[in-house]
mmCIF file with all atom_site columns, C-alpha atoms in Angstrom:
data_model
loop_
_atom_site.group_PDB
_atom_site.id
_atom_site.type_symbol
_atom_site.label_atom_id
_atom_site.label_alt_id
_atom_site.label_comp_id
_atom_site.label_asym_id
_atom_site.label_entity_id
_atom_site.label_seq_id
_atom_site.pdbx_PDB_ins_code
_atom_site.Cartn_x
_atom_site.Cartn_y
_atom_site.Cartn_z
_atom_site.occupancy
_atom_site.B_iso_or_equiv
_atom_site.pdbx_formal_charge
_atom_site.auth_seq_id
_atom_site.auth_comp_id
_atom_site.auth_asym_id
_atom_site.auth_atom_id
_atom_site.pdbx_PDB_model_num
ATOM 1   C CA . ASP S 1 1   ? 120.208 122.102 97.800  1.00 55.00 ? 21  ASP S CA 1
ATOM 2   C CA . ALA S 1 2   ? 124.035 122.604 98.806  1.00 61.00 ? 22  ALA S CA 1
ATOM 3   C CA . LYS S 1 3   ? 126.507 120.637 96.676  1.00 88.00 ? 23  LYS S CA 1
ATOM 4   C CA . THR S 1 4   ? 128.575 117.380 98.019  1.00 95.00 ? 24  THR S CA 1
ATOM 5   C CA . THR S 1 5   ? 131.320 116.326 96.301  1.00 96.00 ? 25  THR S CA 1
ATOM 6   C CA . GLN S 1 6   ? 132.629 112.604 96.796  1.00 97.00 ? 26  GLN S CA 1
ATOM 7   C CA . PRO S 1 7   ? 135.360 110.376 94.972  1.00 97.00 ? 27  PRO S CA 1
ATOM 8   C CA . ASN S 1 8   ? 134.113 108.641 92.047  1.00 97.00 ? 28  ASN S CA 1
ATOM 9   C CA . SER S 1 9   ? 135.046 105.370 93.072  1.00 97.00 ? 29  SER S CA 1
ATOM 10  C CA . MET S 1 10  ? 137.243 103.433 96.569  1.00 98.00 ? 30  MET S CA 1
ATOM 11  C CA . GLU S 1 11  ? 138.250 99.679  97.080  1.00 97.00 ? 31  GLU S CA 1
ATOM 12  C CA . SER S 1 12  ? 138.458 97.927  99.456  1.00 96.00 ? 32  SER S CA 1
ATOM 13  C CA . ASN S 1 13  ? 139.230 94.372  100.907 1.00 96.00 ? 33  ASN S CA 1
ATOM 14  C CA . GLU S 1 14  ? 136.286 92.298  102.696 1.00 97.00 ? 34  GLU S CA 1
ATOM 15  C CA . GLU S 1 15  ? 136.025 92.359  106.349 1.00 96.00 ? 35  GLU S CA 1
ATOM 16  C CA . GLU S 1 16  ? 138.410 95.368  106.132 1.00 96.00 ? 36  GLU S CA 1
ATOM 17  C CA . PRO S 1 17  ? 136.896 99.359  107.589 1.00 96.00 ? 37  PRO S CA 1
ATOM 18  C CA . VAL S 1 18  ? 135.965 101.595 104.929 1.00 97.00 ? 38  VAL S CA 1
ATOM 19  C CA . HIS S 1 19  ? 136.356 105.294 105.221 1.00 98.00 ? 39  HIS S CA 1
ATOM 20  C CA . LEU S 1 20  ? 134.176 107.170 102.512 1.00 98.00 ? 40  LEU S CA 1
ATOM 21  C CA . PRO S 1 21  ? 134.467 110.643 102.629 1.00 98.00 ? 41  PRO S CA 1
ATOM 22  C CA . CYS S 1 22  ? 132.497 113.749 101.309 1.00 98.00 ? 42  CYS S CA 1
ATOM 23  C CA . ASN S 1 23  ? 132.878 117.209 101.283 1.00 97.00 ? 43  ASN S CA 1
ATOM 24  C CA . HIS S 1 24  ? 130.005 119.413 101.722 1.00 96.00 ? 44  HIS S CA 1
ATOM 25  C CA . SER S 1 25  ? 131.908 123.196 102.264 1.00 94.00 ? 45  SER S CA 1
ATOM 26  C CA . THR S 1 26  ? 128.496 125.091 101.352 1.00 92.00 ? 46  THR S CA 1
ATOM 27  C CA . ILE S 1 27  ? 126.374 123.465 104.034 1.00 92.00 ? 47  ILE S CA 1
ATOM 28  C CA . SER S 1 28  ? 124.070 125.455 105.704 1.00 89.00 ? 48  SER S CA 1
ATOM 29  C CA . GLY S 1 29  ? 123.325 125.508 109.531 1.00 86.00 ? 49  GLY S CA 1
ATOM 30  C CA . THR S 1 30  ? 120.047 123.345 109.170 1.00 84.00 ? 50  THR S CA 1
ATOM 31  C CA . ASP S 1 31  ? 121.399 121.241 106.932 1.00 88.00 ? 51  ASP S CA 1
ATOM 32  C CA . TYR S 1 32  ? 121.293 117.533 107.564 1.00 90.00 ? 52  TYR S CA 1
ATOM 33  C CA . ILE S 1 33  ? 123.888 115.088 106.379 1.00 94.00 ? 53  ILE S CA 1
ATOM 34  C CA . HIS S 1 34  ? 122.335 111.933 104.684 1.00 94.00 ? 54  HIS S CA 1
ATOM 35  C CA . TRP S 1 35  ? 123.763 109.181 103.545 1.00 97.00 ? 55  TRP S CA 1
ATOM 36  C CA . TYR S 1 36  ? 122.269 106.392 100.872 1.00 97.00 ? 56  TYR S CA 1
ATOM 37  C CA . ARG S 1 37  ? 123.208 103.862 98.723  1.00 98.00 ? 57  ARG S CA 1
ATOM 38  C CA . GLN S 1 38  ? 122.531 101.685 95.959  1.00 97.00 ? 58  GLN S CA 1
ATOM 39  C CA . LEU S 1 39  ? 123.241 97.916  95.689  1.00 96.00 ? 59  LEU S CA 1
ATOM 40  C CA . PRO S 1 40  ? 123.266 96.770  92.213  1.00 93.00 ? 60  PRO S CA 1
ATOM 41  C CA . SER S 1 41  ? 120.221 96.524  90.495  1.00 90.00 ? 61  SER S CA 1
ATOM 42  C CA . GLN S 1 42  ? 118.270 97.759  93.186  1.00 93.00 ? 62  GLN S CA 1
ATOM 43  C CA . GLY S 1 43  ? 116.633 101.002 94.554  1.00 96.00 ? 63  GLY S CA 1
ATOM 44  C CA . PRO S 1 44  ? 118.585 103.312 97.113  1.00 97.00 ? 64  PRO S CA 1
ATOM 45  C CA . GLU S 1 45  ? 118.647 102.762 100.296 1.00 97.00 ? 65  GLU S CA 1
ATOM 46  C CA . TYR S 1 46  ? 118.699 104.687 103.732 1.00 95.00 ? 66  TYR S CA 1
ATOM 47  C CA . VAL S 1 47  ? 122.112 103.853 105.318 1.00 97.00 ? 67  VAL S CA 1
ATOM 48  C CA . ILE S 1 48  ? 122.116 107.116 108.017 1.00 95.00 ? 68  ILE S CA 1
ATOM 49  C CA . HIS S 1 49  ? 122.186 110.616 108.975 1.00 93.00 ? 69  HIS S CA 1
ATOM 50  C CA . GLY S 1 50  ? 123.079 113.370 111.186 1.00 92.00 ? 70  GLY S CA 1
ATOM 51  C CA . LEU S 1 51  ? 123.338 116.833 111.895 1.00 91.00 ? 71  LEU S CA 1
ATOM 52  C CA . THR S 1 52  ? 126.468 117.907 114.206 1.00 92.00 ? 72  THR S CA 1
ATOM 53  C CA . SER S 1 53  ? 127.504 114.946 116.446 1.00 92.00 ? 73  SER S CA 1
ATOM 54  C CA . ASN S 1 54  ? 128.740 111.548 115.264 1.00 94.00 ? 74  ASN S CA 1
ATOM 55  C CA . VAL S 1 55  ? 125.933 108.681 114.711 1.00 94.00 ? 75  VAL S CA 1
ATOM 56  C CA . ASN S 1 56  ? 126.137 105.164 115.365 1.00 95.00 ? 76  ASN S CA 1
ATOM 57  C CA . ASN S 1 57  ? 123.823 102.466 113.615 1.00 93.00 ? 77  ASN S CA 1
ATOM 58  C CA . ARG S 1 58  ? 123.398 98.977  112.647 1.00 91.00 ? 78  ARG S CA 1
ATOM 59  C CA . MET S 1 59  ? 124.599 99.807  109.337 1.00 91.00 ? 79  MET S CA 1
ATOM 60  C CA . ALA S 1 60  ? 127.377 102.009 109.595 1.00 96.00 ? 80  ALA S CA 1
ATOM 61  C CA . SER S 1 61  ? 128.723 105.093 111.501 1.00 97.00 ? 81  SER S CA 1
ATOM 62  C CA . LEU S 1 62  ? 128.864 108.873 110.432 1.00 98.00 ? 82  LEU S CA 1
ATOM 63  C CA . ALA S 1 63  ? 131.502 110.934 111.574 1.00 98.00 ? 83  ALA S CA 1
ATOM 64  C CA . ILE S 1 64  ? 131.461 114.680 110.868 1.00 97.00 ? 84  ILE S CA 1
ATOM 65  C CA . ALA S 1 65  ? 133.866 117.252 111.172 1.00 96.00 ? 85  ALA S CA 1
ATOM 66  C CA . GLU S 1 66  ? 133.693 119.963 113.829 1.00 95.00 ? 86  GLU S CA 1
ATOM 67  C CA . ASP S 1 67  ? 132.840 122.715 111.153 1.00 95.00 ? 87  ASP S CA 1
ATOM 68  C CA . ARG S 1 68  ? 130.584 120.393 109.204 1.00 95.00 ? 88  ARG S CA 1
ATOM 69  C CA . LYS S 1 69  ? 132.151 121.060 106.281 1.00 96.00 ? 89  LYS S CA 1
ATOM 70  C CA . SER S 1 70  ? 133.031 117.400 105.867 1.00 97.00 ? 90  SER S CA 1
ATOM 71  C CA . SER S 1 71  ? 131.541 114.182 107.013 1.00 97.00 ? 91  SER S CA 1
ATOM 72  C CA . THR S 1 72  ? 132.812 110.562 106.530 1.00 98.00 ? 92  THR S CA 1
ATOM 73  C CA . LEU S 1 73  ? 130.633 107.041 106.027 1.00 98.00 ? 93  LEU S CA 1
ATOM 74  C CA . ILE S 1 74  ? 132.348 104.343 107.957 1.00 98.00 ? 94  ILE S CA 1
ATOM 75  C CA . LEU S 1 75  ? 131.633 100.746 107.245 1.00 97.00 ? 95  LEU S CA 1
ATOM 76  C CA . HIS S 1 76  ? 133.385 98.663  110.115 1.00 95.00 ? 96  HIS S CA 1
ATOM 77  C CA . ARG S 1 77  ? 133.967 95.687  108.355 1.00 95.00 ? 97  ARG S CA 1
ATOM 78  C CA . ALA S 1 78  ? 132.977 95.569  104.666 1.00 96.00 ? 98  ALA S CA 1
ATOM 79  C CA . THR S 1 79  ? 131.220 92.559  103.526 1.00 96.00 ? 99  THR S CA 1
ATOM 80  C CA . LEU S 1 80  ? 130.812 91.712  99.380  1.00 96.00 ? 100 LEU S CA 1
ATOM 81  C CA . ARG S 1 81  ? 127.267 92.821  100.010 1.00 95.00 ? 101 ARG S CA 1
ATOM 82  C CA . ASP S 1 82  ? 127.965 96.458  100.538 1.00 97.00 ? 102 ASP S CA 1
ATOM 83  C CA . ALA S 1 83  ? 129.623 96.607  97.516  1.00 97.00 ? 103 ALA S CA 1
ATOM 84  C CA . ALA S 1 84  ? 127.124 99.806  96.072  1.00 97.00 ? 104 ALA S CA 1
ATOM 85  C CA . VAL S 1 85  ? 127.284 103.295 95.172  1.00 97.00 ? 105 VAL S CA 1
ATOM 86  C CA . TYR S 1 86  ? 127.210 105.526 98.308  1.00 98.00 ? 106 TYR S CA 1
ATOM 87  C CA . TYR S 1 87  ? 125.499 108.787 97.735  1.00 98.00 ? 107 TYR S CA 1
ATOM 88  C CA . CYS S 1 88  ? 126.279 111.893 100.534 1.00 97.00 ? 108 CYS S CA 1
ATOM 89  C CA . ILE S 1 89  ? 122.897 113.921 100.185 1.00 95.00 ? 109 ILE S CA 1
ATOM 90  C CA . LEU S 1 90  ? 122.070 117.484 101.947 1.00 92.00 ? 110 LEU S CA 1
ATOM 91  C CA . ARG S 1 91  ? 118.865 117.678 103.118 1.00 86.00 ? 111 ARG S CA 1
ATOM 92  C CA . GLU S 1 92  ? 117.084 121.258 104.507 1.00 78.00 ? 112 GLU S CA 1
ATOM 93  C CA . SER S 1 93  ? 115.262 120.760 108.050 1.00 71.00 ? 113 SER S CA 1
ATOM 94  C CA . ARG S 1 94  ? 113.187 123.709 107.890 1.00 65.00 ? 114 ARG S CA 1
ATOM 95  C CA . SER S 1 95  ? 109.640 122.578 107.563 1.00 58.00 ? 115 SER S CA 1
ATOM 96  C CA . GLY S 1 96  ? 107.663 123.563 104.428 1.00 54.00 ? 116 GLY S CA 1
ATOM 97  C CA . THR S 1 97  ? 111.007 123.799 102.114 1.00 56.00 ? 117 THR S CA 1
ATOM 98  C CA . SER S 1 98  ? 112.046 120.923 99.518  1.00 57.00 ? 118 SER S CA 1
ATOM 99  C CA . TYR S 1 99  ? 109.318 118.685 100.636 1.00 60.00 ? 119 TYR S CA 1
ATOM 100 C CA . GLY S 1 100 ? 111.371 116.024 101.397 1.00 81.00 ? 120 GLY S CA 1
ATOM 101 C CA . LYS S 1 101 ? 113.235 115.324 97.728  1.00 87.00 ? 121 LYS S CA 1
ATOM 102 C CA . LEU S 1 102 ? 116.676 113.907 97.690  1.00 92.00 ? 122 LEU S CA 1
ATOM 103 C CA . THR S 1 103 ? 119.388 115.297 95.139  1.00 92.00 ? 123 THR S CA 1
ATOM 104 C CA . PHE S 1 104 ? 121.560 112.646 94.240  1.00 95.00 ? 124 PHE S CA 1
ATOM 105 C CA . GLY S 1 105 ? 125.281 113.103 92.945  1.00 93.00 ? 125 GLY S CA 1
ATOM 106 C CA . GLN S 1 106 ? 126.951 110.913 91.100  1.00 94.00 ? 126 GLN S CA 1
ATOM 107 C CA . GLY S 1 107 ? 128.329 108.873 94.515  1.00 96.00 ? 127 GLY S CA 1
ATOM 108 C CA . THR S 1 108 ? 131.029 106.917 95.372  1.00 98.00 ? 128 THR S CA 1
ATOM 109 C CA . ILE S 1 109 ? 131.196 103.533 93.485  1.00 98.00 ? 129 ILE S CA 1
ATOM 110 C CA . LEU S 1 110 ? 132.517 101.003 96.330  1.00 98.00 ? 130 LEU S CA 1
ATOM 111 C CA . THR S 1 111 ? 134.374 97.758  94.773  1.00 98.00 ? 131 THR S CA 1
ATOM 112 C CA . VAL S 1 112 ? 134.954 95.029  97.628  1.00 97.00 ? 132 VAL S CA 1
ATOM 113 C CA . HIS S 1 113 ? 137.287 92.729  97.259  1.00 97.00 ? 133 HIS S CA 1
ATOM 114 C CA . PRO S 1 114 ? 137.235 89.250  98.923  1.00 94.00 ? 134 PRO S CA 1
ATOM 115 C CA . GLU W 2 1   ? 109.881 94.342  107.323 1.00 80.00 ? 32  GLU W CA 1
ATOM 116 C CA . PRO W 2 2   ? 107.467 96.480  105.515 1.00 85.00 ? 33  PRO W CA 1
ATOM 117 C CA . GLU W 2 3   ? 108.525 97.489  101.747 1.00 94.00 ? 34  GLU W CA 1
ATOM 118 C CA . VAL W 2 4   ? 107.610 99.401  98.724  1.00 97.00 ? 35  VAL W CA 1
ATOM 119 C CA . THR W 2 5   ? 106.510 97.407  96.122  1.00 97.00 ? 36  THR W CA 1
ATOM 120 C CA . GLN W 2 6   ? 106.681 98.278  92.457  1.00 98.00 ? 37  GLN W CA 1
ATOM 121 C CA . THR W 2 7   ? 104.528 96.911  89.339  1.00 97.00 ? 38  THR W CA 1
ATOM 122 C CA . PRO W 2 8   ? 105.316 95.590  86.615  1.00 97.00 ? 39  PRO W CA 1
ATOM 123 C CA . SER W 2 9   ? 109.418 94.866  87.388  1.00 97.00 ? 40  SER W CA 1
ATOM 124 C CA . HIS W 2 10  ? 109.700 95.630  83.587  1.00 97.00 ? 41  HIS W CA 1
ATOM 125 C CA . GLN W 2 11  ? 107.218 97.650  80.992  1.00 97.00 ? 42  GLN W CA 1
ATOM 126 C CA . VAL W 2 12  ? 108.235 97.726  77.310  1.00 98.00 ? 43  VAL W CA 1
ATOM 127 C CA . THR W 2 13  ? 106.417 100.168 74.954  1.00 97.00 ? 44  THR W CA 1
ATOM 128 C CA . GLN W 2 14  ? 106.088 101.781 71.799  1.00 97.00 ? 45  GLN W CA 1
ATOM 129 C CA . MET W 2 15  ? 107.011 105.232 71.527  1.00 97.00 ? 46  MET W CA 1
ATOM 130 C CA . GLY W 2 16  ? 103.581 107.654 72.036  1.00 97.00 ? 47  GLY W CA 1
ATOM 131 C CA . GLN W 2 17  ? 101.893 104.762 73.960  1.00 98.00 ? 48  GLN W CA 1
ATOM 132 C CA . GLU W 2 18  ? 100.394 105.543 77.417  1.00 98.00 ? 49  GLU W CA 1
ATOM 133 C CA . VAL W 2 19  ? 102.007 103.968 80.135  1.00 98.00 ? 50  VAL W CA 1
ATOM 134 C CA . ILE W 2 20  ? 101.230 103.682 84.085  1.00 97.00 ? 51  ILE W CA 1
ATOM 135 C CA . LEU W 2 21  ? 103.557 102.669 86.389  1.00 98.00 ? 52  LEU W CA 1
ATOM 136 C CA . ARG W 2 22  ? 102.242 101.323 89.591  1.00 97.00 ? 53  ARG W CA 1
ATOM 137 C CA . CYS W 2 23  ? 103.446 101.333 93.339  1.00 97.00 ? 54  CYS W CA 1
ATOM 138 C CA . VAL W 2 24  ? 102.272 100.277 96.806  1.00 97.00 ? 55  VAL W CA 1
ATOM 139 C CA . PRO W 2 25  ? 103.800 102.358 99.367  1.00 96.00 ? 56  PRO W CA 1
ATOM 140 C CA . ILE W 2 26  ? 104.359 101.358 103.078 1.00 94.00 ? 57  ILE W CA 1
ATOM 141 C CA . SER W 2 27  ? 100.868 101.272 104.644 1.00 90.00 ? 58  SER W CA 1
ATOM 142 C CA . ASN W 2 28  ? 101.191 104.238 107.484 1.00 87.00 ? 59  ASN W CA 1
ATOM 143 C CA . HIS W 2 29  ? 103.356 106.457 105.053 1.00 91.00 ? 60  HIS W CA 1
ATOM 144 C CA . LEU W 2 30  ? 102.362 109.591 104.075 1.00 89.00 ? 61  LEU W CA 1
ATOM 145 C CA . TYR W 2 31  ? 104.736 111.074 101.553 1.00 91.00 ? 62  TYR W CA 1
ATOM 146 C CA . PHE W 2 32  ? 105.053 109.500 98.084  1.00 94.00 ? 63  PHE W CA 1
ATOM 147 C CA . TYR W 2 33  ? 107.894 110.247 95.636  1.00 96.00 ? 64  TYR W CA 1
ATOM 148 C CA . TRP W 2 34  ? 108.684 108.928 92.116  1.00 98.00 ? 65  TRP W CA 1
ATOM 149 C CA . TYR W 2 35  ? 112.659 109.351 90.856  1.00 98.00 ? 66  TYR W CA 1
ATOM 150 C CA . ARG W 2 36  ? 114.003 107.956 87.579  1.00 98.00 ? 67  ARG W CA 1
ATOM 151 C CA . GLN W 2 37  ? 117.552 106.782 86.507  1.00 97.00 ? 68  GLN W CA 1
ATOM 152 C CA . ILE W 2 38  ? 118.607 106.888 83.002  1.00 97.00 ? 69  ILE W CA 1
ATOM 153 C CA . LEU W 2 39  ? 120.884 103.772 82.511  1.00 94.00 ? 70  LEU W CA 1
ATOM 154 C CA . GLY W 2 40  ? 124.334 104.601 84.149  1.00 91.00 ? 71  GLY W CA 1
ATOM 155 C CA . GLN W 2 41  ? 123.227 108.232 85.062  1.00 93.00 ? 72  GLN W CA 1
ATOM 156 C CA . LYS W 2 42  ? 122.621 109.899 88.513  1.00 94.00 ? 73  LYS W CA 1
ATOM 157 C CA . VAL W 2 43  ? 119.095 108.923 90.284  1.00 96.00 ? 74  VAL W CA 1
ATOM 158 C CA . GLU W 2 44  ? 116.889 112.023 89.475  1.00 97.00 ? 75  GLU W CA 1
ATOM 159 C CA . PHE W 2 45  ? 113.820 113.414 91.665  1.00 96.00 ? 76  PHE W CA 1
ATOM 160 C CA . LEU W 2 46  ? 110.648 113.821 89.568  1.00 97.00 ? 77  LEU W CA 1
ATOM 161 C CA . VAL W 2 47  ? 107.563 114.670 91.874  1.00 97.00 ? 78  VAL W CA 1
ATOM 162 C CA . SER W 2 48  ? 106.727 114.046 95.484  1.00 93.00 ? 79  SER W CA 1
ATOM 163 C CA . PHE W 2 49  ? 102.980 113.633 96.651  1.00 93.00 ? 80  PHE W CA 1
ATOM 164 C CA . TYR W 2 50  ? 101.182 114.255 99.983  1.00 90.00 ? 81  TYR W CA 1
ATOM 165 C CA . ASN W 2 51  ? 97.456  115.125 100.833 1.00 88.00 ? 82  ASN W CA 1
ATOM 166 C CA . ASN W 2 52  ? 96.305  114.098 97.581  1.00 90.00 ? 83  ASN W CA 1
ATOM 167 C CA . GLU W 2 53  ? 98.291  116.774 95.748  1.00 92.00 ? 84  GLU W CA 1
ATOM 168 C CA . ILE W 2 54  ? 101.631 117.468 94.378  1.00 94.00 ? 85  ILE W CA 1
ATOM 169 C CA . SER W 2 55  ? 104.126 118.714 96.966  1.00 90.00 ? 86  SER W CA 1
ATOM 170 C CA . GLU W 2 56  ? 106.835 119.553 94.576  1.00 91.00 ? 87  GLU W CA 1
ATOM 171 C CA . LYS W 2 57  ? 108.166 118.610 91.153  1.00 94.00 ? 88  LYS W CA 1
ATOM 172 C CA . SER W 2 58  ? 111.005 118.902 89.045  1.00 95.00 ? 89  SER W CA 1
ATOM 173 C CA . GLU W 2 59  ? 111.654 120.300 85.431  1.00 95.00 ? 90  GLU W CA 1
ATOM 174 C CA . ILE W 2 60  ? 111.502 116.562 83.997  1.00 95.00 ? 91  ILE W CA 1
ATOM 175 C CA . PHE W 2 61  ? 107.981 116.473 85.198  1.00 97.00 ? 92  PHE W CA 1
ATOM 176 C CA . ASP W 2 62  ? 105.906 117.982 82.302  1.00 94.00 ? 93  ASP W CA 1
ATOM 177 C CA . ASP W 2 63  ? 102.613 117.809 80.943  1.00 95.00 ? 94  ASP W CA 1
ATOM 178 C CA . GLN W 2 64  ? 103.287 114.600 79.807  1.00 96.00 ? 95  GLN W CA 1
ATOM 179 C CA . PHE W 2 65  ? 103.732 112.957 83.745  1.00 97.00 ? 96  PHE W CA 1
ATOM 180 C CA . SER W 2 66  ? 101.102 112.680 86.180  1.00 97.00 ? 97  SER W CA 1
ATOM 181 C CA . VAL W 2 67  ? 100.722 110.976 89.526  1.00 97.00 ? 98  VAL W CA 1
ATOM 182 C CA . GLU W 2 68  ? 97.399  109.603 91.612  1.00 95.00 ? 99  GLU W CA 1
ATOM 183 C CA . ARG W 2 69  ? 96.756  108.014 94.660  1.00 93.00 ? 100 ARG W CA 1
ATOM 184 C CA . PRO W 2 70  ? 93.562  105.947 93.295  1.00 86.00 ? 101 PRO W CA 1
ATOM 185 C CA . ASP W 2 71  ? 92.325  104.026 96.315  1.00 86.00 ? 102 ASP W CA 1
ATOM 186 C CA . GLY W 2 72  ? 94.435  105.045 99.300  1.00 79.00 ? 103 GLY W CA 1
ATOM 187 C CA . SER W 2 73  ? 96.650  102.156 98.818  1.00 88.00 ? 104 SER W CA 1
ATOM 188 C CA . ASN W 2 74  ? 98.382  102.590 95.264  1.00 94.00 ? 105 ASN W CA 1
ATOM 189 C CA . PHE W 2 75  ? 100.113 105.407 93.689  1.00 96.00 ? 106 PHE W CA 1
ATOM 190 C CA . THR W 2 76  ? 100.637 105.610 90.148  1.00 97.00 ? 107 THR W CA 1
ATOM 191 C CA . LEU W 2 77  ? 102.912 107.404 87.966  1.00 98.00 ? 108 LEU W CA 1
ATOM 192 C CA . LYS W 2 78  ? 101.410 107.849 84.260  1.00 98.00 ? 109 LYS W CA 1
ATOM 193 C CA . ILE W 2 79  ? 103.247 109.118 81.188  1.00 98.00 ? 110 ILE W CA 1
ATOM 194 C CA . ARG W 2 80  ? 100.991 110.210 78.854  1.00 96.00 ? 111 ARG W CA 1
ATOM 195 C CA . SER W 2 81  ? 102.645 109.517 75.398  1.00 95.00 ? 112 SER W CA 1
ATOM 196 C CA . THR W 2 82  ? 106.098 107.932 75.859  1.00 97.00 ? 113 THR W CA 1
ATOM 197 C CA . LYS W 2 83  ? 109.513 109.284 74.102  1.00 97.00 ? 114 LYS W CA 1
ATOM 198 C CA . LEU W 2 84  ? 112.101 107.211 73.333  1.00 97.00 ? 115 LEU W CA 1
ATOM 199 C CA . GLU W 2 85  ? 114.142 109.311 76.397  1.00 96.00 ? 116 GLU W CA 1
ATOM 200 C CA . ASP W 2 86  ? 111.619 108.451 78.785  1.00 97.00 ? 117 ASP W CA 1
ATOM 201 C CA . SER W 2 87  ? 113.539 104.878 79.314  1.00 98.00 ? 118 SER W CA 1
ATOM 202 C CA . ALA W 2 88  ? 114.750 104.844 82.544  1.00 98.00 ? 119 ALA W CA 1
ATOM 203 C CA . MET W 2 89  ? 114.456 102.727 85.679  1.00 98.00 ? 120 MET W CA 1
ATOM 204 C CA . TYR W 2 90  ? 111.544 104.328 87.856  1.00 98.00 ? 121 TYR W CA 1
ATOM 205 C CA . PHE W 2 91  ? 111.387 104.420 91.477  1.00 98.00 ? 122 PHE W CA 1
ATOM 206 C CA . CYS W 2 92  ? 109.185 105.008 93.504  1.00 98.00 ? 123 CYS W CA 1
ATOM 207 C CA . ALA W 2 93  ? 109.672 106.117 97.523  1.00 97.00 ? 124 ALA W CA 1
ATOM 208 C CA . SER W 2 94  ? 107.677 106.542 100.667 1.00 95.00 ? 125 SER W CA 1
ATOM 209 C CA . SER W 2 95  ? 108.214 108.079 103.562 1.00 92.00 ? 126 SER W CA 1
ATOM 210 C CA . GLY W 2 96  ? 106.304 108.731 107.170 1.00 86.00 ? 127 GLY W CA 1
ATOM 211 C CA . THR W 2 97  ? 107.430 112.397 107.671 1.00 69.00 ? 128 THR W CA 1
ATOM 212 C CA . VAL W 2 98  ? 108.860 114.641 105.187 1.00 62.00 ? 129 VAL W CA 1
ATOM 213 C CA . ILE W 2 99  ? 111.947 116.510 106.036 1.00 60.00 ? 130 ILE W CA 1
ATOM 214 C CA . LEU W 2 100 ? 114.375 113.985 107.963 1.00 69.00 ? 131 LEU W CA 1
ATOM 215 C CA . ALA W 2 101 ? 112.454 110.578 107.638 1.00 81.00 ? 132 ALA W CA 1
ATOM 216 C CA . GLU W 2 102 ? 114.349 107.977 105.708 1.00 90.00 ? 133 GLU W CA 1
ATOM 217 C CA . GLN W 2 103 ? 112.697 107.361 102.283 1.00 94.00 ? 134 GLN W CA 1
ATOM 218 C CA . PHE W 2 104 ? 111.863 103.555 101.317 1.00 95.00 ? 135 PHE W CA 1
ATOM 219 C CA . PHE W 2 105 ? 112.664 102.924 97.877  1.00 97.00 ? 136 PHE W CA 1
ATOM 220 C CA . GLY W 2 106 ? 110.990 100.181 95.677  1.00 97.00 ? 137 GLY W CA 1
ATOM 221 C CA . PRO W 2 107 ? 112.676 97.794  93.251  1.00 97.00 ? 138 PRO W CA 1
ATOM 222 C CA . GLY W 2 108 ? 111.952 100.003 90.201  1.00 97.00 ? 139 GLY W CA 1
ATOM 223 C CA . THR W 2 109 ? 110.240 99.420  87.211  1.00 98.00 ? 140 THR W CA 1
ATOM 224 C CA . ARG W 2 110 ? 112.349 99.388  84.100  1.00 98.00 ? 141 ARG W CA 1
ATOM 225 C CA . LEU W 2 111 ? 110.969 101.383 81.495  1.00 98.00 ? 142 LEU W CA 1
ATOM 226 C CA . THR W 2 112 ? 111.782 100.540 77.615  1.00 98.00 ? 143 THR W CA 1
ATOM 227 C CA . VAL W 2 113 ? 110.355 102.362 75.149  1.00 98.00 ? 144 VAL W CA 1
ATOM 228 C CA . LEU W 2 114 ? 110.817 101.323 71.315  1.00 97.00 ? 145 LEU W CA 1
#
């Protein structure tokens, strides 16, 4: 699996936007960019994924650089509940490879201040 | 909203004993996974399971580990002879399809080996 690089930690204030960066300079053309997060004492939770175009869902937005070598997860208004470890993960899209496993890195610890 | 459940939430065992960790995946999902997270470390893939057989396994998943879907609803992870280093949080996950579908994680079972 291609490698991703994320900052170890970031801080934000409640109700402010948060931009969580991820570098993936060795991404291949068939790799999708997935984000998961892990709230304290819980299992990981899917956030969003994309390939080339920016994506929005109820939880977040994903901005993907034109060259796909980096992406940014955007939380539009951080809440205390968004304090978690955020993982940027590349997943191959070729059927029959990887069998869907997720390869987690260390992620970014997001702290949200009241 | 459907969810993955795991039992027990905490299992304490003596070194050398067998343990079985249980998971009930989301009912219409076809792909099942086990991950583990040693305290303070990253989430690690153990095994994926589809159509009643292992699809992929990591180096961690040695002969001491086995998985089973005994009755069409439960998905179990057995560790035959536990070691101290097996102490970790074990997460079960399921997904409807393989490559791009989000994986839904359970709350985890904390295994403590004494």
